[in-house]
Each structure stands twice: as structure tokens, then as C-alpha cells.
Amino acid sequence: MFHLDTGRLWVCLLLLGFIGFSLPKAEGRSRKPNVVLILTDDQDVAMGGMTPLKKTKELIADQGITFSNAYVASALCCPSRSSILTGRYPHNHHVINNTIEGNCSSKAWQKTQEPYAFPALLHSIGYQTFFAGKYLNQEKNSKYYNYTLSENGKARNHGDNYSLDYLTDVLANVSLDFLNYKSNYQPFFMMISTPAPHSPWIAAPQYEKTFPNVTAPRGGNFNVHGKDKHWLIRQAKSPMSNSSIQFLDNAFRKRWQTLLSVDDLIEKLLKQLEAHGELDNTFIFFTSDNGYHTGQFSLPIDKRQLYEFDLKVPLLVRGPGIQHNQISKSLVANIDLGPTILDIAGYDLNKTQMDGMSFLPLMKNNSNVNWRTDILIEYQGEGLNKSDPACPAMGPGVSQCFPDCVCEDAINNTYACVRTIAAAHDLQYCEFDDLEVFVEVYNLTADPNQLTNIAKTIDKEILEKMNHRLMILQSCYGASCHTPGVFDPRYRFDPQIIFRERGEQAHLLTRKASK
């Protein structure tokens, strides 16, 4: 088990019960399938983030299935990673940001959530479990050089020598070592969590000059004013300054450069699996913890927002029984990864309390699956208690104000959304927890760039139903998160429920205020 410390940040610790380096080699292969999960950091799919990964596409997507509607439950590292590990929405794992105070790998989280994370459950049924890379954030973030790697609890310092220290390559090497020394009598689970393409976007030397002419995509929502949107989006300077555009173009190019080393890692890993005779018995998942934006709605660079570019992620899977070159439009989320992997391992999902669902039947083309039509998205905004000295005009309550004092987050950038994809409906309904109770609604069939907020023009009955569905999902737990969505034929709408629930919520707020 590997465990990375970048100063004050523990980016991978885990009770994964790593087994393998002390075990002798043996011939043969386990009967249960093996599973490998490769997780990148801040990799978008809506803005062309998969383009540099040609080997990954050839080795995973072309040999398996691509989920074109894969989303995260929260567009920020630690809440999202916590959802991956626990199979739960943020309101159930209680991680709200990247700090210990926000429950990111806090002692409470380690005590109440981590023992029930899917890798721990895999270990309990005999899987060898291995983790390498960034685990959960604590105040700082990814590094490529100059970090401390904990190898089964033993600290090892790394410097800035590419051949010895470049983190993506180090993760590749220790992963190959695990495959060489694991037991061949037990199935295994590997999770490899790369720093790429997260900032500071340091490419391997051989890739530093690649993509010289690449710029961020100039799509329909690039460098345009976010009219009719929450005030945080409207405050972005539009059009952006030339310096901001140069900055984000440079960031976009460097992000692609860092991903080339991830492509190499995946190629080495699959070659090693094939050499060991394990490839045909191994499911390989590739995804990211959240998306990313570069200039959309004149927001220079970051994530956190409720739009497709921050919420949508790549999800590719290959493995036994999955036909080649499949594309699924089914709505899946990162809370589904844990249940799916446990299902592959034969774990009884009824013993878990996960909010997600196993999409193994979707990968096996099971035509009898009644799949969901909506998911919940949650985010709690962060802001400084005092004004940023570099941007005093913005006042307190905002954060991530760069470049040109364009703030990417605020205390009242707290929202919850229902993302719906059904046969004739492709909608997103979002409510902000602010004084306005600001609402954003998008019809992505007619408006894939989310340019027009239709909250004031959409049919009032649909608006009421979406509001009701949001309240249901915000209070769901486990199997109750699987109930039919608004556009599912099994959905039943009782307007009186809204008034009862609103009354109960008001009563709870009154009780809290009186304490």
C-alpha cells in the first residue's frame, strides 16, 4: 500500500490491507476476476480531455465499453473520491471539501466511512488489494516531483530527478512490481491514482514540447457571458483578457502533455497483465474524479461548477464478457463504481448501504435492466472570511480568484442538482442554497452548451416535479436512492408531498435556529 505525503497533504493512505510484496510467486490464476481502477485527476471529457490518450482508447475503449453519460456526484476532488470509495452521495459520506475540517479523510471519516469502502470489502472476501497514488486531499494537492511516498508505512523521499522521481512513472513501476510479486492464488484489486492532469501540469521531459499548436476548445460557451446564471458565473469578466486566454491555453496544452505519461502507464500495465496471463480475467476501469473548465462562460480554469464540463468524466471499461467497441448512453455516476466492482467480485450488494448501483448488467448487455433516469449532484461552496488582498473589490466570501480576479468559488456557491437523462428528456435542474434560492434549469437536447437558463419559462408542472425529485434525492440513503425519476413511467407525483416536506424542513430549520 502506497501513501503519498506532499508536506501537509496525505494523498494516499488506506486500510486496503495491501498484500503482495512479501508473497512468493506461484503458477496459476484465480477464478474470480481481477479489477484495476485507474483514476486521473481533474480530467474533463466534454472539452476533449481524452484526445491525447490514444493508447488508452485502443487498449480499453476499443476493447470494451465507453459510457458517454458518466458523471460525478460532486465536482471537487475529495468529495468525489469519497463518493467513489464509499458508493455514497456527499450528503451520506459528509465530505464537503478538500480539508480535514470539511471531513476530508478526517478521523471521523476514517472511523465511519473508510471501513465500508469497497476496497476494504473486497479485502474481506479474499482479494489482494493495492493502492498507489493520490488518495484523498488534505489542504494541498498533486505533485509530480519533491514528495514523500509511503510504502506500506515506510517513508521514502523523492526529489526532482525524472528517471527516479516523476510520480506518474513511479506509480507505473510500483504497480508492475505488485503484479510481479502478488499471489497467483488470490484475485486482486488495484487502484492507481495519477497526479495528471492536475496542476502544476509538469510534463515528463520527453513530452514538454508536444502539442505546440493546441489551444483550449473554442466551443459555443467559450468566452461568453453567463447571462441568467448564478451571480458567481455572472461576475466573470467577459470577454476575457488576452493574458487570461494565454494562461488557460497554456494550461490546457500542459494538461495534455501530462496525460501522455498516463497513456504510457496504461500500456505498460496491460502488457504486464498479458505477460502474466491475467489480462483476459481482469476488468480495467478508467475514469477521473471530476471534469474541468478552460474558458467556458469566461471562467479561466477550475472545476466546482454545475455544468457539463465540470461534472462529466470519461468512463471506459474492458473485461471478461464485455463486447468490443460498445458505447452506452445510460446515465452512470461515480457512486456506481464501488457497487459495480463489488458485483464483479461476487459480493452481496444487499449487505452494503451504498447509494450507487451496479452497472455490470449494462456492460453485459442485459436487456432486462430497469436503469435509473436521474442522479443527484451536490456541492458546498467555499469562501474566505476576509477579502483577498489581491482582489479587495470582491470582498469576503469568495475564493479561487485567479487570474484577473475572476472568482471560481464562494460561500453561497452551494447547490444541488437533478441530472436527468430519459428517452425524450435531457434536463438539469439546480437549486442554490442562497438568499435568492436561485434556480438554473437547462434543456440539453436543445441547448447542449447550457447557454440559456429556462427556469422562468419551463412548464410549471415539470418544475414542481423536478423540485420534488431533488428533495427526495437529497434525503435518500442506500436503496432509496434508486427510486424512479420524474420521467420514468413508474414515477408517481403527489404535489402534497412537496408541501409536507417543505413544512418538515421549515420545522427543522426553526428547531435548529432556536438552539
Coordinates of C-alpha atoms in Angstrom, one line a residue:
M1 CA 0.0 0.0 0.0
F2 CA 1.4 3.3 -1.0
H3 CA 0.8 6.6 0.6
L4 CA 2.0 10.0 -0.5
D5 CA 2.8 13.0 1.6
T6 CA 3.3 16.4 0.0
G7 CA 4.0 18.5 3.0
R8 CA 0.8 18.7 4.9
L9 CA -1.2 16.5 2.5
W10 CA -1.7 12.8 2.8
V11 CA -2.7 11.8 -0.6
C12 CA -2.9 8.2 -0.2
L13 CA -3.5 6.3 2.9
L14 CA -5.9 3.5 3.3
L15 CA -6.9 0.4 5.1
L16 CA -6.8 -1.5 1.9
G17 CA -4.9 -4.4 3.5
F18 CA -2.2 -4.4 0.9
I19 CA -0.9 -7.9 0.3
G20 CA 1.7 -8.9 -2.2
F21 CA 5.3 -7.8 -1.9
S22 CA 6.2 -10.5 0.6
L23 CA 4.3 -13.3 -1.1
P24 CA 6.1 -15.8 -3.3
K25 CA 5.4 -16.2 -7.0
A26 CA 3.2 -19.2 -8.0
E27 CA 1.7 -20.5 -11.1
G28 CA -2.0 -20.5 -11.9
R29 CA -4.7 -17.9 -11.9
S30 CA -7.5 -17.1 -9.6
R31 CA -11.1 -18.0 -10.7
K32 CA -12.7 -14.7 -9.6
P33 CA -12.0 -11.7 -11.9
N34 CA -9.3 -9.2 -11.0
V35 CA -10.1 -5.5 -11.1
V36 CA -7.9 -2.5 -11.9
L37 CA -9.2 1.1 -11.4
I38 CA -7.2 3.9 -13.0
L39 CA -8.2 7.3 -11.7
T40 CA -6.9 10.6 -13.2
D41 CA -7.2 13.9 -11.5
D42 CA -9.3 16.8 -13.0
Q43 CA -9.7 15.2 -16.4
D44 CA -12.6 16.6 -18.5
V45 CA -14.3 14.7 -21.3
A46 CA -16.5 17.4 -22.6
M47 CA -13.5 19.6 -23.6
G48 CA -11.5 17.0 -25.4
G49 CA -9.6 15.6 -22.4
M50 CA -9.4 12.1 -23.9
T51 CA -7.8 13.2 -27.1
P52 CA -4.1 12.7 -26.1
L53 CA -4.8 9.2 -24.7
K54 CA -4.6 7.2 -27.9
K55 CA -3.2 4.1 -26.4
T56 CA -5.8 4.1 -23.7
K57 CA -8.5 4.4 -26.3
E58 CA -7.0 1.5 -28.3
L59 CA -6.4 -0.7 -25.2
I60 CA -9.5 -0.1 -23.2
A61 CA -12.3 1.7 -25.1
D62 CA -11.8 -0.2 -28.3
Q63 CA -11.7 -3.5 -26.4
G64 CA -14.7 -2.7 -24.2
I65 CA -17.3 -0.1 -23.4
T66 CA -17.4 3.7 -23.2
F67 CA -20.1 5.3 -21.1
S68 CA -20.9 8.6 -22.8
N69 CA -23.0 9.9 -19.9
A70 CA -20.8 9.4 -16.9
Y71 CA -21.0 12.0 -14.1
V72 CA -19.6 12.7 -10.7
A73 CA -21.7 13.4 -7.6
S74 CA -19.6 16.5 -6.8
A75 CA -17.2 18.4 -8.9
L76 CA -14.3 18.6 -6.4
C77 CA -11.5 16.1 -5.6
C78 CA -12.1 14.9 -2.1
P79 CA -16.0 14.8 -2.1
S80 CA -15.8 13.0 -5.4
R81 CA -13.1 10.5 -4.4
S82 CA -15.1 9.8 -1.2
S83 CA -18.1 9.0 -3.3
I84 CA -16.0 6.6 -5.4
L85 CA -14.7 4.8 -2.4
T86 CA -18.0 4.6 -0.4
G87 CA -20.5 4.4 -3.2
R88 CA -22.4 7.3 -1.5
Y89 CA -23.6 10.7 -2.3
P90 CA -21.9 13.6 -0.4
H91 CA -24.8 14.0 2.0
N92 CA -24.2 10.5 3.2
H93 CA -20.4 10.4 3.4
H94 CA -20.3 14.0 4.8
V95 CA -17.2 15.1 2.9
I96 CA -17.8 18.7 1.8
N97 CA -14.4 20.0 0.6
N98 CA -10.7 19.2 0.5
T99 CA -9.9 20.0 4.1
I100 CA -9.9 17.9 7.3
E101 CA -12.4 20.4 8.7
G102 CA -14.6 19.6 5.6
N103 CA -14.3 15.9 6.7
C104 CA -11.7 15.0 4.0
S105 CA -10.0 11.9 5.5
S106 CA -10.8 13.2 9.0
K107 CA -10.6 10.8 11.9
A108 CA -14.4 10.7 11.8
W109 CA -14.4 9.7 8.1
Q110 CA -11.7 7.1 8.7
K111 CA -13.9 5.6 11.5
T112 CA -17.3 5.7 10.0
Q113 CA -16.8 5.5 6.2
E114 CA -13.5 4.0 5.4
P115 CA -14.1 0.6 6.9
Y116 CA -17.1 0.2 4.5
A117 CA -15.3 1.5 1.4
F118 CA -15.4 -1.0 -1.4
P119 CA -11.7 -1.9 -1.4
A120 CA -12.0 -2.9 2.3
L121 CA -15.0 -5.0 1.5
L122 CA -13.0 -6.7 -1.3
H123 CA -10.2 -7.4 1.1
S124 CA -12.7 -9.0 3.5
I125 CA -13.6 -11.6 0.9
G126 CA -10.1 -12.6 0.0
Y127 CA -8.9 -10.0 -2.6
Q128 CA -5.4 -8.8 -2.6
T129 CA -5.7 -5.0 -2.5
F130 CA -3.2 -2.5 -3.8
F131 CA -3.4 1.3 -3.9
A132 CA -0.8 3.7 -5.4
G133 CA -1.0 7.5 -5.8
K134 CA -3.2 10.3 -4.6
Y135 CA -5.9 9.1 -2.2
L136 CA -7.7 12.0 -0.5
N137 CA -6.8 15.6 -0.3
Q138 CA -5.9 17.5 2.9
E139 CA -5.3 21.1 2.1
K140 CA -2.7 20.7 -0.6
N141 CA -2.8 18.7 -3.8
S142 CA -1.0 16.8 -6.5
K143 CA 2.7 16.9 -7.1
Y144 CA 5.0 15.4 -9.8
Y145 CA 8.3 15.9 -8.0
N146 CA 9.6 16.5 -4.5
Y147 CA 7.2 14.5 -2.4
T148 CA 7.3 11.7 0.2
L149 CA 5.9 8.3 -0.8
S150 CA 4.9 6.0 2.0
E151 CA 5.4 2.4 1.0
N152 CA 3.5 0.2 3.5
G153 CA 4.1 2.8 6.2
K154 CA 7.8 3.4 5.4
A155 CA 8.5 7.0 4.2
R156 CA 10.6 7.4 1.1
N157 CA 11.6 10.9 -0.1
H158 CA 11.6 11.7 -3.8
G159 CA 13.4 14.7 -5.4
D160 CA 13.4 16.1 -8.9
N161 CA 15.3 13.5 -10.9
Y162 CA 13.0 12.5 -13.7
S163 CA 14.2 8.9 -14.0
L164 CA 13.8 8.3 -10.3
D165 CA 11.1 10.6 -9.1
Y166 CA 8.5 11.6 -11.7
L167 CA 5.4 10.5 -9.9
T168 CA 3.3 9.0 -12.8
D169 CA 6.3 6.8 -13.8
V170 CA 6.9 5.9 -10.1
L171 CA 3.3 4.7 -9.9
A172 CA 3.7 2.7 -13.0
N173 CA 6.8 1.0 -11.6
V174 CA 5.4 0.1 -8.2
S175 CA 2.2 -1.2 -10.0
L176 CA 4.3 -3.5 -12.1
D177 CA 6.2 -4.7 -9.0
F178 CA 2.9 -5.6 -7.4
L179 CA 2.0 -7.7 -10.4
N180 CA 5.3 -9.5 -10.3
Y181 CA 5.1 -10.4 -6.6
K182 CA 1.4 -10.8 -5.8
S183 CA 0.0 -14.2 -5.0
N184 CA -1.4 -16.0 -8.1
Y185 CA -3.9 -18.0 -5.9
Q186 CA -6.0 -15.0 -5.0
P187 CA -7.8 -12.4 -7.1
F188 CA -6.5 -8.8 -6.8
F189 CA -7.8 -5.3 -6.9
M190 CA -5.5 -2.4 -7.9
M191 CA -6.3 1.3 -7.8
I192 CA -3.8 3.6 -9.4
S193 CA -4.5 7.3 -8.9
T194 CA -2.3 9.6 -11.0
P195 CA -1.5 13.3 -10.4
A196 CA -2.2 14.1 -14.1
P197 CA -3.6 16.2 -15.4
H198 CA -3.9 18.3 -12.2
S199 CA -1.8 21.4 -11.7
P200 CA 1.1 22.2 -11.6
W201 CA 1.0 20.4 -15.0
I202 CA 4.6 19.3 -15.2
A203 CA 5.1 17.0 -18.2
A204 CA 7.8 14.4 -18.5
P205 CA 10.9 15.8 -20.3
Q206 CA 10.2 13.9 -23.5
Y207 CA 6.7 15.4 -23.7
E208 CA 7.4 19.0 -22.8
K209 CA 7.3 20.2 -26.4
T210 CA 4.3 18.2 -27.6
F211 CA 1.1 19.8 -28.8
P212 CA 2.7 23.1 -29.7
N213 CA -0.3 24.5 -31.5
V214 CA -3.0 23.1 -29.3
T215 CA -5.4 25.6 -27.6
A216 CA -8.4 25.2 -25.4
P217 CA -11.6 24.4 -27.5
R218 CA -13.5 27.4 -28.6
G219 CA -16.9 25.9 -28.2
G220 CA -20.3 27.6 -28.0
N221 CA -19.9 28.6 -24.4
F222 CA -16.2 29.7 -24.6
N223 CA -15.5 33.2 -23.5
V224 CA -19.2 34.2 -23.3
H225 CA -21.0 36.0 -20.5
G226 CA -23.0 33.6 -18.3
K227 CA -26.3 35.5 -18.5
D228 CA -29.2 34.3 -16.4
K229 CA -26.8 32.3 -14.2
H230 CA -25.9 32.4 -10.6
W231 CA -24.1 35.7 -9.6
L232 CA -20.7 33.9 -9.3
I233 CA -20.8 33.0 -13.0
R234 CA -22.1 36.4 -14.0
Q235 CA -19.2 38.1 -12.2
A236 CA -16.6 36.6 -14.6
K237 CA -15.1 39.3 -16.9
S238 CA -16.3 38.8 -20.4
P239 CA -14.7 38.9 -22.8
M240 CA -11.6 37.6 -21.1
S241 CA -8.4 39.5 -21.3
N242 CA -5.7 38.3 -23.7
S243 CA -3.5 37.4 -20.7
S244 CA -6.2 35.1 -19.3
I245 CA -6.7 33.4 -22.6
Q246 CA -3.0 32.8 -23.0
F247 CA -2.9 31.5 -19.4
L248 CA -5.7 29.0 -19.9
D249 CA -4.4 27.9 -23.4
N250 CA -1.0 27.2 -21.8
A251 CA -2.7 25.2 -19.0
F252 CA -4.8 23.2 -21.5
R253 CA -1.7 22.3 -23.5
K254 CA 0.3 21.3 -20.4
R255 CA -2.6 19.2 -19.1
W256 CA -2.5 17.2 -22.4
Q257 CA 1.3 16.8 -22.0
T258 CA 1.0 15.3 -18.5
L259 CA -1.6 12.8 -19.8
L260 CA 0.9 11.2 -22.2
S261 CA 2.7 9.6 -19.2
V262 CA -0.6 8.2 -18.1
D263 CA -1.0 6.7 -21.5
D264 CA 2.4 5.1 -21.1
L265 CA 1.5 3.7 -17.7
I266 CA -1.7 2.1 -19.1
E267 CA 0.3 0.5 -21.9
K268 CA 2.9 -0.9 -19.6
L269 CA 0.2 -2.2 -17.2
L270 CA -1.7 -4.1 -19.8
K271 CA 1.4 -5.6 -21.3
Q272 CA 2.4 -6.9 -17.9
L273 CA -1.1 -8.3 -17.3
E274 CA -0.9 -10.1 -20.6
A275 CA 2.5 -11.4 -19.9
H276 CA 1.2 -12.9 -16.6
G277 CA -1.8 -14.4 -18.4
E278 CA -4.1 -12.2 -16.3
L279 CA -5.5 -9.8 -18.9
D280 CA -8.4 -11.9 -20.1
N281 CA -9.6 -12.3 -16.4
T282 CA -9.2 -8.7 -15.5
F283 CA -11.7 -5.8 -15.6
I284 CA -10.0 -2.5 -16.2
F285 CA -11.7 0.8 -15.4
F286 CA -10.5 4.2 -16.5
T287 CA -12.1 7.4 -15.2
S288 CA -11.5 10.7 -13.4
D289 CA -12.5 12.4 -10.1
N290 CA -14.1 15.4 -11.9
G291 CA -14.1 17.4 -15.0
Y292 CA -12.5 20.8 -15.7
H293 CA -13.2 24.1 -17.5
T294 CA -10.9 26.3 -19.5
G295 CA -12.6 29.5 -20.5
Q296 CA -16.3 28.3 -20.5
F297 CA -18.6 31.2 -19.5
S298 CA -15.4 33.3 -19.2
L299 CA -14.2 31.2 -16.2
P300 CA -10.5 30.8 -16.8
I301 CA -9.6 27.4 -15.1
D302 CA -11.0 25.3 -12.3
K303 CA -13.9 22.8 -11.6
R304 CA -16.7 23.1 -8.9
Q305 CA -19.4 24.3 -11.2
L306 CA -22.7 22.7 -12.1
Y307 CA -22.1 22.5 -15.8
E308 CA -21.3 19.5 -18.1
F309 CA -17.6 20.5 -18.4
D310 CA -17.0 20.1 -14.7
L311 CA -19.4 17.2 -14.0
K312 CA -18.9 14.8 -16.9
V313 CA -15.9 12.4 -16.9
P314 CA -14.5 9.7 -19.0
L315 CA -15.5 6.2 -18.1
L316 CA -14.0 3.3 -20.1
V317 CA -14.2 -0.4 -19.1
R318 CA -12.9 -3.6 -20.6
G319 CA -13.1 -7.1 -19.1
P320 CA -14.4 -10.6 -19.4
G321 CA -17.8 -10.8 -21.2
I322 CA -17.7 -7.2 -22.4
Q323 CA -18.1 -6.9 -26.2
H324 CA -15.7 -4.6 -28.0
N325 CA -16.4 -1.1 -29.2
Q326 CA -19.6 -0.5 -27.3
I327 CA -21.0 2.9 -26.4
S328 CA -23.6 3.2 -23.6
K329 CA -25.7 6.3 -23.2
S330 CA -27.0 5.1 -19.8
L331 CA -26.7 7.6 -17.0
V332 CA -24.0 6.4 -14.6
A333 CA -22.2 8.1 -11.8
N334 CA -19.0 7.7 -9.7
I335 CA -21.2 6.3 -6.8
D336 CA -21.7 3.3 -9.1
L337 CA -18.1 2.3 -9.3
G338 CA -18.0 0.6 -5.9
P339 CA -21.2 -1.4 -6.3
T340 CA -20.1 -2.5 -9.8
I341 CA -16.7 -3.7 -8.7
L342 CA -18.2 -5.5 -5.7
D343 CA -20.7 -7.1 -8.0
I344 CA -17.9 -8.3 -10.3
A345 CA -16.3 -9.9 -7.2
G346 CA -19.5 -11.6 -6.2
Y347 CA -20.1 -9.6 -3.1
D348 CA -23.7 -9.4 -1.9
L349 CA -24.7 -5.8 -2.6
N350 CA -27.7 -6.2 -0.2
K351 CA -25.1 -6.2 2.6
T352 CA -23.9 -2.7 1.7
Q353 CA -25.6 0.6 2.2
M354 CA -24.4 2.2 -1.0
D355 CA -26.4 4.8 -2.9
G356 CA -25.0 3.7 -6.2
M357 CA -26.0 0.8 -8.5
S358 CA -24.0 -1.9 -10.2
F359 CA -23.8 -1.2 -14.0
L360 CA -22.3 -4.7 -14.6
P361 CA -25.6 -5.7 -16.3
L362 CA -25.2 -2.8 -18.7
M363 CA -21.7 -3.9 -19.6
K364 CA -23.0 -7.4 -20.2
N365 CA -25.9 -6.1 -22.4
N366 CA -28.6 -7.4 -20.1
S367 CA -31.8 -6.1 -21.8
N368 CA -33.9 -6.6 -18.7
V369 CA -32.3 -3.9 -16.7
N370 CA -34.5 -1.2 -15.3
W371 CA -31.9 1.5 -15.2
R372 CA -32.1 4.9 -13.5
T373 CA -33.1 8.1 -15.3
D374 CA -31.6 10.7 -12.9
I375 CA -28.8 11.3 -10.4
L376 CA -28.1 13.8 -7.7
I377 CA -25.2 16.3 -7.8
E378 CA -24.2 18.2 -4.6
Y379 CA -21.6 20.9 -3.9
Q380 CA -20.9 23.1 -0.9
G381 CA -19.2 26.4 -1.8
E382 CA -16.1 27.7 0.0
G383 CA -15.1 31.3 0.6
L384 CA -12.6 33.3 2.6
N385 CA -13.7 35.1 5.8
K386 CA -11.9 38.2 4.7
S387 CA -11.2 39.9 1.4
D388 CA -8.4 38.5 -0.8
P389 CA -5.6 41.2 -0.7
A390 CA -5.0 40.7 -4.4
C391 CA -8.7 41.3 -5.2
P392 CA -10.1 43.6 -2.5
A393 CA -13.0 44.8 -4.6
M394 CA -14.6 41.3 -4.5
G395 CA -15.0 41.5 -0.7
P396 CA -15.1 38.5 1.7
G397 CA -16.9 35.2 1.0
V398 CA -15.2 34.3 -2.3
S399 CA -12.1 32.2 -3.2
Q400 CA -10.1 30.9 -6.1
C401 CA -9.9 34.4 -7.6
F402 CA -7.4 33.9 -10.5
P403 CA -6.5 35.2 -12.9
D404 CA -7.8 38.8 -13.3
C405 CA -9.7 38.5 -10.0
V406 CA -12.3 36.1 -11.6
C407 CA -13.5 34.2 -8.6
E408 CA -14.3 30.5 -9.1
D409 CA -16.0 29.8 -5.8
A410 CA -18.0 31.5 -3.0
I411 CA -19.7 30.5 0.3
N412 CA -23.1 30.7 -1.4
N413 CA -21.9 28.7 -4.4
T414 CA -23.7 25.8 -2.7
Y415 CA -26.1 23.9 -4.9
A416 CA -27.8 20.6 -5.5
C417 CA -29.0 19.4 -8.9
V418 CA -31.0 16.6 -10.5
R419 CA -29.4 15.5 -13.8
T420 CA -32.0 13.6 -15.9
I421 CA -31.4 11.6 -19.0
A422 CA -34.5 9.8 -20.2
A423 CA -35.9 8.7 -23.5
A424 CA -37.3 12.1 -24.5
H425 CA -35.7 14.3 -21.8
D426 CA -32.2 15.6 -21.2
L427 CA -32.6 18.1 -18.4
Q428 CA -30.7 19.6 -15.5
Y429 CA -32.5 21.2 -12.5
C430 CA -30.4 23.0 -9.9
E431 CA -31.2 25.0 -6.7
F432 CA -28.7 27.2 -4.9
D433 CA -28.7 27.4 -1.1
D434 CA -28.6 31.2 -1.0
L435 CA -30.9 34.1 -0.1
E436 CA -32.4 34.0 -3.6
V437 CA -32.8 30.2 -3.7
F438 CA -31.6 30.8 -7.2
V439 CA -32.7 28.1 -9.8
E440 CA -31.0 27.1 -13.0
V441 CA -32.7 24.7 -15.5
Y442 CA -31.3 23.5 -18.8
N443 CA -32.7 21.5 -21.7
L444 CA -29.5 19.9 -23.0
T445 CA -31.3 18.5 -26.1
A446 CA -31.9 22.0 -27.4
D447 CA -29.1 23.7 -25.6
P448 CA -26.0 21.4 -25.1
N449 CA -23.8 24.3 -24.2
Q450 CA -26.1 25.3 -21.3
L451 CA -26.3 28.9 -22.6
T452 CA -30.0 29.6 -21.6
N453 CA -31.4 29.2 -18.2
I454 CA -35.1 28.2 -18.7
A455 CA -36.1 28.2 -15.1
K456 CA -38.7 31.0 -15.8
T457 CA -40.1 29.6 -18.9
I458 CA -40.2 25.8 -18.4
D459 CA -43.6 24.2 -17.8
K460 CA -44.5 24.8 -14.1
E461 CA -45.6 21.2 -13.6
I462 CA -42.2 19.9 -14.7
L463 CA -40.5 22.5 -12.5
E464 CA -42.6 21.3 -9.5
K465 CA -41.8 17.6 -10.2
M466 CA -38.0 18.4 -10.5
N467 CA -38.1 20.3 -7.2
H468 CA -39.9 17.4 -5.6
R469 CA -37.4 14.9 -7.0
L470 CA -34.5 17.0 -5.8
M471 CA -35.8 16.9 -2.2
I472 CA -36.3 13.1 -2.5
L473 CA -32.7 12.5 -3.6
Q474 CA -31.2 14.9 -1.1
S475 CA -32.6 12.8 1.7
C476 CA -32.1 9.4 0.1
Y477 CA -29.9 6.7 1.6
G478 CA -28.9 3.4 0.1
A479 CA -31.6 1.7 -1.9
S480 CA -34.0 4.6 -1.5
C481 CA -31.7 6.5 -3.9
H482 CA -32.8 4.1 -6.7
T483 CA -36.4 5.1 -6.8
P484 CA -37.9 6.1 -10.2
G485 CA -37.1 9.6 -11.6
V486 CA -39.5 12.1 -12.9
F487 CA -39.6 10.8 -16.4
D488 CA -39.6 7.1 -15.5
P489 CA -43.0 5.5 -16.3
R490 CA -43.0 4.2 -12.7
Y491 CA -42.7 7.7 -11.2
R492 CA -45.7 8.8 -9.1
F493 CA -46.1 12.5 -8.3
D494 CA -48.0 13.7 -5.2
P495 CA -47.9 17.6 -5.0
Q496 CA -49.0 17.4 -1.4
I497 CA -45.7 15.7 -0.6
I498 CA -43.9 18.9 -1.5
F499 CA -45.9 20.9 0.9
R500 CA -45.5 18.3 3.7
E501 CA -41.7 18.1 3.1
R502 CA -41.3 21.8 2.9
G503 CA -43.2 22.1 6.2
E504 CA -41.0 19.5 7.8
Q505 CA -37.9 21.3 6.5
A506 CA -39.1 24.6 7.9
H507 CA -39.8 23.0 11.2
L508 CA -36.3 21.5 11.4
L509 CA -34.8 24.9 10.5
T510 CA -36.9 26.6 13.2
R511 CA -35.6 24.0 15.7
K512 CA -32.0 24.5 14.7
A513 CA -32.3 28.3 14.9
S514 CA -33.8 28.0 18.4
K515 CA -30.8 26.0 19.7

